Amino acid sequence: MQTGETSNNEEVSNLYRNYVLAMLTLVYVFNFIDRQLLVILQESIKKELHLSDTQLGLLSGFTFAVFYVTLGIPIARIADKRSRRNTVAISLGLWSIMTACSGLARNFVQLLLARIGVGVGEAGGSPPAHAMISDYFPPQKRSTALSVYSAGIYVGILVGFLMGGYLNQHLGWRTAFFVLGIPGILFSLLFYATVKEPRRGATDVATVANEPYSLGKVLKVLYSSKTFVFLAFGSALNVFCIYGMGNWAPSFLQRLHGMTSIQTGALLGPIFGICGGVGSFMGGLLTDHFGKRDKRWYFWVPGYAILIAIPCTAGAIFLQDTSFSVACLGLGAFLQSMYLGPALAVSHSLVPASMRALTSAVFFMVINLIGLGFGPLLIGMVSDLLKPSLGVESLRWAMSITIVISIASAILFFSTAKKLVVDLRLKT
């Protein structure tokens, strides 16, 4: 047994189980503070470093995503063999250091290298955390637990936008990277000292083998599951819309609605943070509740949510009144965030315990490469292409492509619901 690991006979109390969930959620909060901080600062960075929208899309999306997803699989493979607690702690320390280093950048290439470092660190965050949560919480509570963890995304966005906008306005964008990067280094030490590694498969009903599987074996199992394939691509298209809207919302409000950096952060932080966090939690709560009677609710809930979010996206982009536009952004964030907890819970239910970290890594590879990698980048490229003819309005029309992508995402979620029961029956 590794140091800091719970023994086979050790009873894990509900209090400690919830403490671990809270600590992992806070790690995810730091993850998204550091990941999304660039978004609220990008207009100031664009002016000082003379960047194009395409370059901003590369910084906040594609380049980060490539390293994030490429290294996610080998790091998850290590985590499936060794301590997931240690992997999370080391990763948090690394990406926090690289966030602070972003404040030292003097040109596009230097900032790009710092963002690559953040992506490398964050690659080791979520897959091991997902596996730990699935070993601390039984199947009937996993969707809710994973949704609580996923709510860290929106708390991180809230803090990053609020603090980033304030620091940018008063002290500059470089100071914002320093101030928000350093606390993560200290928290990584606290996490290592107080969180224990759970026994693999501890909460599974059936006895499962805990030996790690090869990457080829995991990929074969996942590819053979139509549920996982449809789920991954449906989620990826939803993530394309989430990042496409979220990463460009600050620039959109500043360029087309005349808001300042601090106004944008103060407005979008609570909107994305509260609405997205509540939506993530509700997605898990609703699917765990209705899923007791019919497992297809794990896809019907996010599918209907994405459909309802489509007119909200249109309103956010095309309504001229700032208050209505922002309200639509918030409602859209609430609805689009319902997918992640249920998606992760289903993914983990399809594989043995020793495949879970790697399963999460593969899932994140697909959704982040397509969603995070191409969402902000494609919108930035289209905005640059339309700028000569449309001027500042180019960003509005570039963001409108998310409407079409959302329709395709909803269709895939409803299609996946038809595959789920068959795959779960085959597994048992």
Coordinates of C-alpha atoms in Angstrom, one line a residue:
M1 CA 0.0 0.0 0.0
Q2 CA 1.3 3.5 -0.9
T3 CA 1.9 6.1 1.7
G4 CA -1.3 8.1 2.4
E5 CA -3.5 5.4 0.9
T6 CA -6.6 4.1 2.7
S7 CA -6.5 0.5 3.6
N8 CA -8.9 -2.2 2.5
N9 CA -10.5 -2.4 5.9
E10 CA -10.5 1.3 6.7
E11 CA -13.9 2.9 7.0
V12 CA -14.1 6.2 5.2
S13 CA -16.4 8.5 7.0
N14 CA -18.9 10.7 5.1
L15 CA -17.2 13.7 6.6
Y16 CA -13.8 12.8 5.3
R17 CA -15.3 11.7 1.9
N18 CA -16.9 15.2 1.6
Y19 CA -13.7 16.8 2.7
V20 CA -11.8 15.1 -0.1
L21 CA -14.5 16.2 -2.6
A22 CA -14.2 19.8 -1.4
M23 CA -10.4 19.7 -1.7
L24 CA -10.6 18.3 -5.2
T25 CA -13.2 20.9 -6.1
L26 CA -10.9 23.6 -4.9
V27 CA -8.1 22.2 -7.0
Y28 CA -10.5 22.5 -10.0
V29 CA -11.3 26.1 -8.9
F30 CA -7.5 26.9 -9.2
N31 CA -7.5 25.1 -12.5
F32 CA -10.1 27.4 -14.0
I33 CA -8.8 30.6 -12.4
D34 CA -5.5 30.0 -14.1
R35 CA -7.0 28.7 -17.3
Q36 CA -9.6 31.5 -17.8
L37 CA -7.6 34.4 -16.3
L38 CA -6.2 35.1 -19.8
V39 CA -9.7 35.5 -21.1
I40 CA -10.6 38.5 -19.0
L41 CA -7.2 40.0 -19.6
Q42 CA -7.0 39.4 -23.3
E43 CA -8.1 42.9 -24.5
S44 CA -5.3 44.5 -22.5
I45 CA -2.8 41.9 -23.6
K46 CA -3.9 42.4 -27.2
K47 CA -3.3 46.1 -27.1
E48 CA 0.1 45.9 -25.4
L49 CA 1.5 43.0 -27.4
H50 CA -0.3 44.0 -30.7
L51 CA -2.0 40.6 -31.2
S52 CA -4.8 39.5 -33.6
D53 CA -8.0 37.7 -32.7
T54 CA -6.5 34.6 -34.2
Q55 CA -3.5 34.8 -31.9
L56 CA -5.8 35.3 -28.9
G57 CA -7.7 32.2 -30.0
L58 CA -4.4 30.3 -30.1
L59 CA -3.4 31.4 -26.6
S60 CA -6.8 30.7 -24.9
G61 CA -7.7 27.7 -27.0
F62 CA -5.8 25.6 -29.5
T63 CA -2.2 25.7 -28.2
F64 CA -3.3 25.2 -24.6
A65 CA -5.6 22.4 -25.6
V66 CA -3.1 20.5 -27.7
F67 CA -0.7 20.1 -24.9
Y68 CA -3.5 19.6 -22.3
V69 CA -5.0 16.7 -24.2
T70 CA -1.8 15.1 -25.5
L71 CA -0.2 14.8 -22.1
G72 CA -3.5 14.0 -20.4
I73 CA -3.4 10.3 -21.5
P74 CA 0.2 9.4 -20.4
I75 CA -0.3 11.3 -17.1
A76 CA -3.6 9.5 -16.5
R77 CA -1.8 6.2 -17.3
I78 CA 0.7 6.9 -14.6
A79 CA -2.1 7.9 -12.2
D80 CA -3.9 4.6 -12.9
K81 CA -0.7 2.8 -11.8
R82 CA 0.5 5.0 -9.0
S83 CA -0.8 7.6 -6.6
R84 CA -3.5 9.8 -8.0
R85 CA -3.3 12.1 -5.0
N86 CA 0.4 12.8 -5.8
T87 CA -0.3 13.4 -9.4
V88 CA -3.0 16.0 -8.6
A89 CA -0.7 17.8 -6.1
I90 CA 2.3 18.0 -8.5
S91 CA 0.1 19.1 -11.4
L92 CA -1.5 21.9 -9.4
G93 CA 1.9 23.2 -8.3
L94 CA 3.2 23.2 -11.9
W95 CA 0.3 25.0 -13.5
S96 CA 0.3 27.6 -10.8
I97 CA 4.0 28.4 -11.3
M98 CA 3.4 28.7 -15.1
T99 CA 0.5 31.0 -14.5
A100 CA 2.7 33.4 -12.4
C101 CA 5.3 33.2 -15.2
S102 CA 2.8 34.4 -17.7
G103 CA 3.1 37.8 -16.1
L104 CA 6.7 38.0 -17.3
A105 CA 6.0 37.6 -21.0
R106 CA 7.2 40.4 -23.3
N107 CA 5.9 39.1 -26.6
F108 CA 3.5 36.6 -28.2
V109 CA 6.0 33.7 -28.2
Q110 CA 6.9 34.0 -24.5
L111 CA 3.2 34.2 -23.5
L112 CA 2.5 31.2 -25.7
L113 CA 5.3 29.2 -24.0
A114 CA 3.9 30.1 -20.6
R115 CA 0.4 29.0 -21.6
I116 CA 1.8 25.7 -22.9
G117 CA 3.3 25.2 -19.4
V118 CA -0.1 25.8 -17.9
G119 CA -1.6 23.3 -20.2
V120 CA 1.1 20.7 -19.4
G121 CA 0.3 21.1 -15.6
E122 CA -3.4 21.0 -16.0
A123 CA -3.2 17.8 -18.0
G124 CA -2.7 16.0 -14.7
G125 CA -5.5 17.5 -12.8
S126 CA -9.0 16.2 -13.7
P127 CA -8.5 12.5 -14.8
P128 CA -6.9 11.4 -11.5
A129 CA -9.5 13.5 -9.6
H130 CA -12.4 11.9 -11.4
A131 CA -11.0 8.4 -10.6
M132 CA -10.6 9.4 -6.9
I133 CA -14.1 10.6 -6.7
S134 CA -15.5 7.4 -8.2
D135 CA -13.6 5.5 -5.6
Y136 CA -14.9 7.6 -2.7
F137 CA -18.5 7.7 -3.9
P138 CA -20.8 4.8 -4.8
P139 CA -22.4 4.6 -8.3
Q140 CA -25.8 6.1 -7.2
K141 CA -24.0 9.2 -5.8
R142 CA -21.3 9.7 -8.4
S143 CA -23.1 11.9 -10.9
T144 CA -23.9 14.4 -8.0
A145 CA -20.4 14.2 -6.7
L146 CA -18.8 14.7 -10.1
S147 CA -21.2 17.5 -10.7
V148 CA -20.1 19.2 -7.4
Y149 CA -16.5 18.8 -8.6
S150 CA -17.4 20.2 -12.0
A151 CA -18.9 23.2 -10.4
G152 CA -15.3 24.2 -9.6
I153 CA -15.1 25.3 -13.2
Y154 CA -17.6 28.1 -12.6
V155 CA -16.3 29.1 -9.2
G156 CA -12.9 29.4 -10.8
I157 CA -14.4 31.5 -13.6
L158 CA -16.1 33.7 -11.0
V159 CA -12.9 34.4 -9.1
G160 CA -10.8 34.7 -12.2
F161 CA -13.1 37.2 -13.8
L162 CA -13.8 39.2 -10.7
M163 CA -10.2 39.4 -9.5
G164 CA -8.7 39.5 -12.9
G165 CA -10.8 42.4 -14.0
Y166 CA -10.1 44.3 -10.8
L167 CA -6.4 43.7 -10.8
N168 CA -6.1 44.5 -14.6
Q169 CA -7.9 47.8 -14.2
H170 CA -5.9 48.9 -11.1
L171 CA -2.5 47.1 -11.3
G172 CA -2.2 45.8 -14.8
W173 CA -2.5 42.3 -16.4
R174 CA 1.0 41.2 -15.4
T175 CA 0.2 41.7 -11.7
A176 CA -3.0 39.7 -12.1
F177 CA -1.1 36.7 -13.3
F178 CA 1.3 36.9 -10.3
V179 CA -1.4 37.5 -7.6
L180 CA -3.7 34.6 -8.9
G181 CA -1.0 32.1 -9.7
I182 CA 1.0 32.0 -6.5
P183 CA -1.8 30.8 -4.1
G184 CA -2.2 27.6 -6.1
I185 CA 1.4 26.7 -5.2
L186 CA 0.7 26.9 -1.5
F187 CA -2.6 25.0 -1.8
S188 CA -0.8 22.1 -3.6
L189 CA 1.2 21.5 -0.4
L190 CA -2.0 21.5 1.8
F191 CA -3.7 19.1 -0.6
Y192 CA -0.7 16.7 -0.5
A193 CA -0.6 16.8 3.3
T194 CA -4.3 16.2 4.1
V195 CA -5.8 14.1 1.3
K196 CA -5.4 10.3 1.2
E197 CA -5.3 8.1 -1.8
P198 CA -8.5 5.9 -1.9
R199 CA -8.4 2.2 -2.6
R200 CA -9.2 1.5 -6.3
G201 CA -12.7 0.1 -6.7
A202 CA -13.6 0.7 -3.1
T203 CA -17.2 1.8 -3.8
D204 CA -18.0 -0.6 -6.6
V205 CA -20.8 -3.1 -5.9
A206 CA -19.1 -5.9 -7.9
T207 CA -15.6 -7.1 -7.3
V208 CA -13.3 -5.8 -10.0
A209 CA -9.7 -6.3 -11.0
N210 CA -7.5 -3.4 -9.9
E211 CA -4.6 -4.1 -12.2
P212 CA -3.9 -1.2 -14.6
Y213 CA -4.9 -1.8 -18.2
S214 CA -2.8 -1.0 -21.3
L215 CA -3.7 2.1 -23.3
G216 CA -4.6 -0.1 -26.3
K217 CA -7.0 -2.1 -24.1
V218 CA -8.7 1.0 -22.8
L219 CA -9.1 2.5 -26.2
K220 CA -10.5 -0.8 -27.6
V221 CA -13.1 -0.9 -24.8
L222 CA -14.1 2.7 -25.2
Y223 CA -14.2 2.5 -29.0
S224 CA -16.4 -0.6 -28.8
S225 CA -18.9 1.3 -26.7
K226 CA -21.3 3.3 -29.0
T227 CA -22.4 5.1 -25.8
F228 CA -19.0 6.5 -25.1
V229 CA -18.3 7.5 -28.7
F230 CA -21.5 9.4 -29.2
L231 CA -21.2 10.9 -25.7
A232 CA -17.7 12.1 -26.3
F233 CA -18.5 13.9 -29.6
G234 CA -21.8 15.3 -28.4
S235 CA -20.1 16.7 -25.3
A236 CA -17.2 18.0 -27.5
L237 CA -19.7 20.1 -29.6
N238 CA -21.3 21.5 -26.5
V239 CA -17.8 22.4 -25.1
F240 CA -17.1 24.1 -28.5
C241 CA -20.1 26.4 -27.8
I242 CA -19.2 26.9 -24.1
Y243 CA -15.7 28.0 -24.8
G244 CA -16.6 29.8 -28.0
M245 CA -19.1 32.0 -26.1
G246 CA -17.2 32.1 -22.8
N247 CA -13.8 32.9 -24.0
W248 CA -15.0 35.7 -26.3
A249 CA -17.7 37.1 -24.0
P250 CA -15.4 39.7 -22.3
S251 CA -14.1 41.0 -25.7
F252 CA -17.7 41.0 -27.0
L253 CA -19.0 43.1 -24.2
Q254 CA -16.0 45.5 -24.3
R255 CA -16.0 45.9 -28.1
L256 CA -19.7 46.0 -28.8
H257 CA -21.3 47.2 -25.6
G258 CA -18.5 49.6 -24.5
M259 CA -17.8 48.0 -21.1
T260 CA -14.5 48.4 -19.2
S261 CA -12.3 45.5 -18.0
I262 CA -13.5 45.8 -14.4
Q263 CA -17.2 46.1 -15.4
T264 CA -16.9 43.0 -17.6
G265 CA -15.2 41.0 -14.8
A266 CA -17.7 42.1 -12.2
L267 CA -20.6 41.2 -14.4
L268 CA -19.5 38.0 -16.1
G269 CA -17.8 36.6 -13.0
P270 CA -21.0 36.1 -11.0
I271 CA -23.1 35.3 -14.1
F272 CA -20.9 32.5 -15.4
G273 CA -19.8 31.5 -11.9
I274 CA -23.2 31.2 -10.2
C275 CA -25.3 30.2 -13.2
G276 CA -22.7 27.7 -14.5
G277 CA -22.1 26.3 -11.0
V278 CA -25.8 25.8 -10.2
G279 CA -26.4 24.3 -13.7
S280 CA -23.5 21.8 -13.2
F281 CA -24.9 20.8 -9.8
M282 CA -28.5 20.5 -11.0
G283 CA -27.4 18.4 -14.0
G284 CA -26.0 15.8 -11.6
L285 CA -28.8 16.0 -9.1
L286 CA -31.5 15.7 -11.8
T287 CA -29.9 12.8 -13.6
D288 CA -29.2 10.9 -10.4
H289 CA -32.8 11.4 -9.3
F290 CA -34.6 10.5 -12.6
G291 CA -31.9 8.0 -13.6
K292 CA -33.0 5.6 -10.9
R293 CA -36.0 4.8 -13.0
D294 CA -34.5 5.2 -16.5
K295 CA -30.8 5.5 -17.3
R296 CA -31.6 7.5 -20.4
W297 CA -32.2 10.5 -18.3
Y298 CA -28.5 10.9 -18.0
F299 CA -28.6 12.1 -21.6
W300 CA -32.1 13.5 -21.9
V301 CA -31.4 16.1 -19.2
P302 CA -28.4 17.6 -20.9
G303 CA -30.0 17.1 -24.3
Y304 CA -33.0 19.2 -23.5
A305 CA -30.9 21.7 -21.7
I306 CA -28.7 22.3 -24.7
L307 CA -31.8 22.7 -26.9
I308 CA -33.3 25.3 -24.6
A309 CA -29.9 27.1 -24.5
I310 CA -30.0 27.8 -28.3
P311 CA -32.4 30.8 -28.2
C312 CA -30.5 32.1 -25.2
T313 CA -27.3 32.0 -27.3
A314 CA -29.0 33.9 -30.1
G315 CA -30.3 36.5 -27.7
A316 CA -26.9 37.0 -26.1
I317 CA -25.3 37.6 -29.5
F318 CA -27.9 39.7 -31.2
L319 CA -29.8 41.6 -28.6
Q320 CA -28.7 45.2 -28.5
D321 CA -29.7 45.9 -24.9
T322 CA -26.7 45.0 -22.7
S323 CA -28.9 43.8 -19.7
F324 CA -30.8 41.4 -21.9
S325 CA -27.7 40.2 -23.7
V326 CA -26.0 39.4 -20.4
A327 CA -29.1 37.8 -18.9
C328 CA -29.1 35.4 -22.0
L329 CA -25.4 34.7 -21.4
G330 CA -26.2 33.6 -17.8
L331 CA -29.2 31.5 -18.7
G332 CA -27.2 29.8 -21.5
A333 CA -24.3 29.1 -19.1
F334 CA -26.8 27.5 -16.6
L335 CA -28.2 25.2 -19.3
Q336 CA -25.0 24.3 -21.1
S337 CA -23.2 23.3 -17.9
M338 CA -25.6 20.4 -17.1
Y339 CA -23.8 17.9 -19.2
L340 CA -20.5 17.2 -17.5
G341 CA -21.4 15.4 -14.3
P342 CA -23.8 12.9 -16.0
A343 CA -21.3 12.4 -18.9
L344 CA -18.5 11.5 -16.5
A345 CA -20.7 9.3 -14.3
V346 CA -21.8 7.3 -17.4
S347 CA -18.3 7.0 -18.7
H348 CA -17.0 5.6 -15.4
S349 CA -20.0 3.1 -15.3
L350 CA -18.9 1.6 -18.6
V351 CA -15.4 0.6 -17.4
P352 CA -13.6 -1.1 -14.5
A353 CA -12.1 1.0 -11.7
S354 CA -8.6 0.7 -13.0
M355 CA -9.6 2.3 -16.3
R356 CA -11.2 5.4 -14.9
A357 CA -8.4 7.9 -14.9
L358 CA -7.5 6.9 -18.4
T359 CA -11.1 7.0 -19.5
S360 CA -11.5 10.5 -18.2
A361 CA -8.3 11.5 -20.0
V362 CA -9.6 10.1 -23.3
F363 CA -12.9 11.8 -22.8
F364 CA -11.2 15.1 -22.0
M365 CA -8.9 14.7 -24.9
V366 CA -11.9 14.5 -27.3
I367 CA -13.9 17.3 -25.8
N368 CA -11.0 19.7 -25.2
L369 CA -9.3 19.2 -28.5
I370 CA -12.5 19.8 -30.4
G371 CA -14.2 22.2 -27.9
L372 CA -11.4 24.2 -26.3
G373 CA -9.0 23.8 -29.2
F374 CA -11.2 24.9 -32.0
G375 CA -14.0 26.9 -30.4
P376 CA -12.0 30.1 -29.5
L377 CA -9.6 29.7 -32.4
L378 CA -12.3 29.3 -35.1
I379 CA -14.3 32.2 -33.8
G380 CA -11.1 34.3 -33.7
M381 CA -10.2 33.4 -37.3
V382 CA -13.7 34.1 -38.6
S383 CA -13.7 37.4 -36.7
D384 CA -10.4 38.4 -38.4
L385 CA -11.7 37.3 -41.8
L386 CA -14.9 39.4 -41.4
K387 CA -13.3 42.4 -39.9
P388 CA -12.5 44.2 -43.2
S389 CA -16.1 44.2 -44.2
L390 CA -17.9 44.3 -40.9
G391 CA -15.5 46.1 -38.5
V392 CA -16.3 45.6 -34.8
E393 CA -19.4 43.6 -35.8
S394 CA -17.2 40.8 -37.1
L395 CA -17.0 39.2 -33.6
R396 CA -20.8 39.1 -33.2
W397 CA -21.2 37.1 -36.4
A398 CA -18.2 34.9 -35.7
M399 CA -19.8 33.9 -32.4
S400 CA -23.1 33.0 -34.1
I401 CA -21.6 29.8 -35.4
T402 CA -22.2 28.3 -31.9
I403 CA -25.9 28.2 -32.6
V404 CA -25.5 25.6 -35.4
I405 CA -23.0 23.6 -33.4
S406 CA -25.5 23.5 -30.4
I407 CA -28.1 21.9 -32.6
A408 CA -25.7 19.1 -33.6
S409 CA -24.7 18.6 -30.0
A410 CA -28.3 18.1 -28.8
I411 CA -29.0 15.6 -31.6
L412 CA -26.0 13.5 -30.5
F413 CA -27.1 13.5 -26.8
F414 CA -30.6 12.2 -27.7
S415 CA -29.0 9.6 -30.0
T416 CA -26.7 8.5 -27.2
A417 CA -29.6 7.8 -24.9
K418 CA -30.7 5.0 -27.2
K419 CA -27.3 3.4 -26.9
L420 CA -26.8 3.6 -23.1
V421 CA -29.1 0.8 -21.9
V422 CA -27.6 -1.7 -24.4
D423 CA -24.0 -0.9 -23.4
L424 CA -24.8 -1.1 -19.6
R425 CA -26.5 -4.4 -20.2
L426 CA -23.5 -5.8 -22.1
K427 CA -21.2 -4.6 -19.3
T428 CA -23.2 -6.6 -16.7

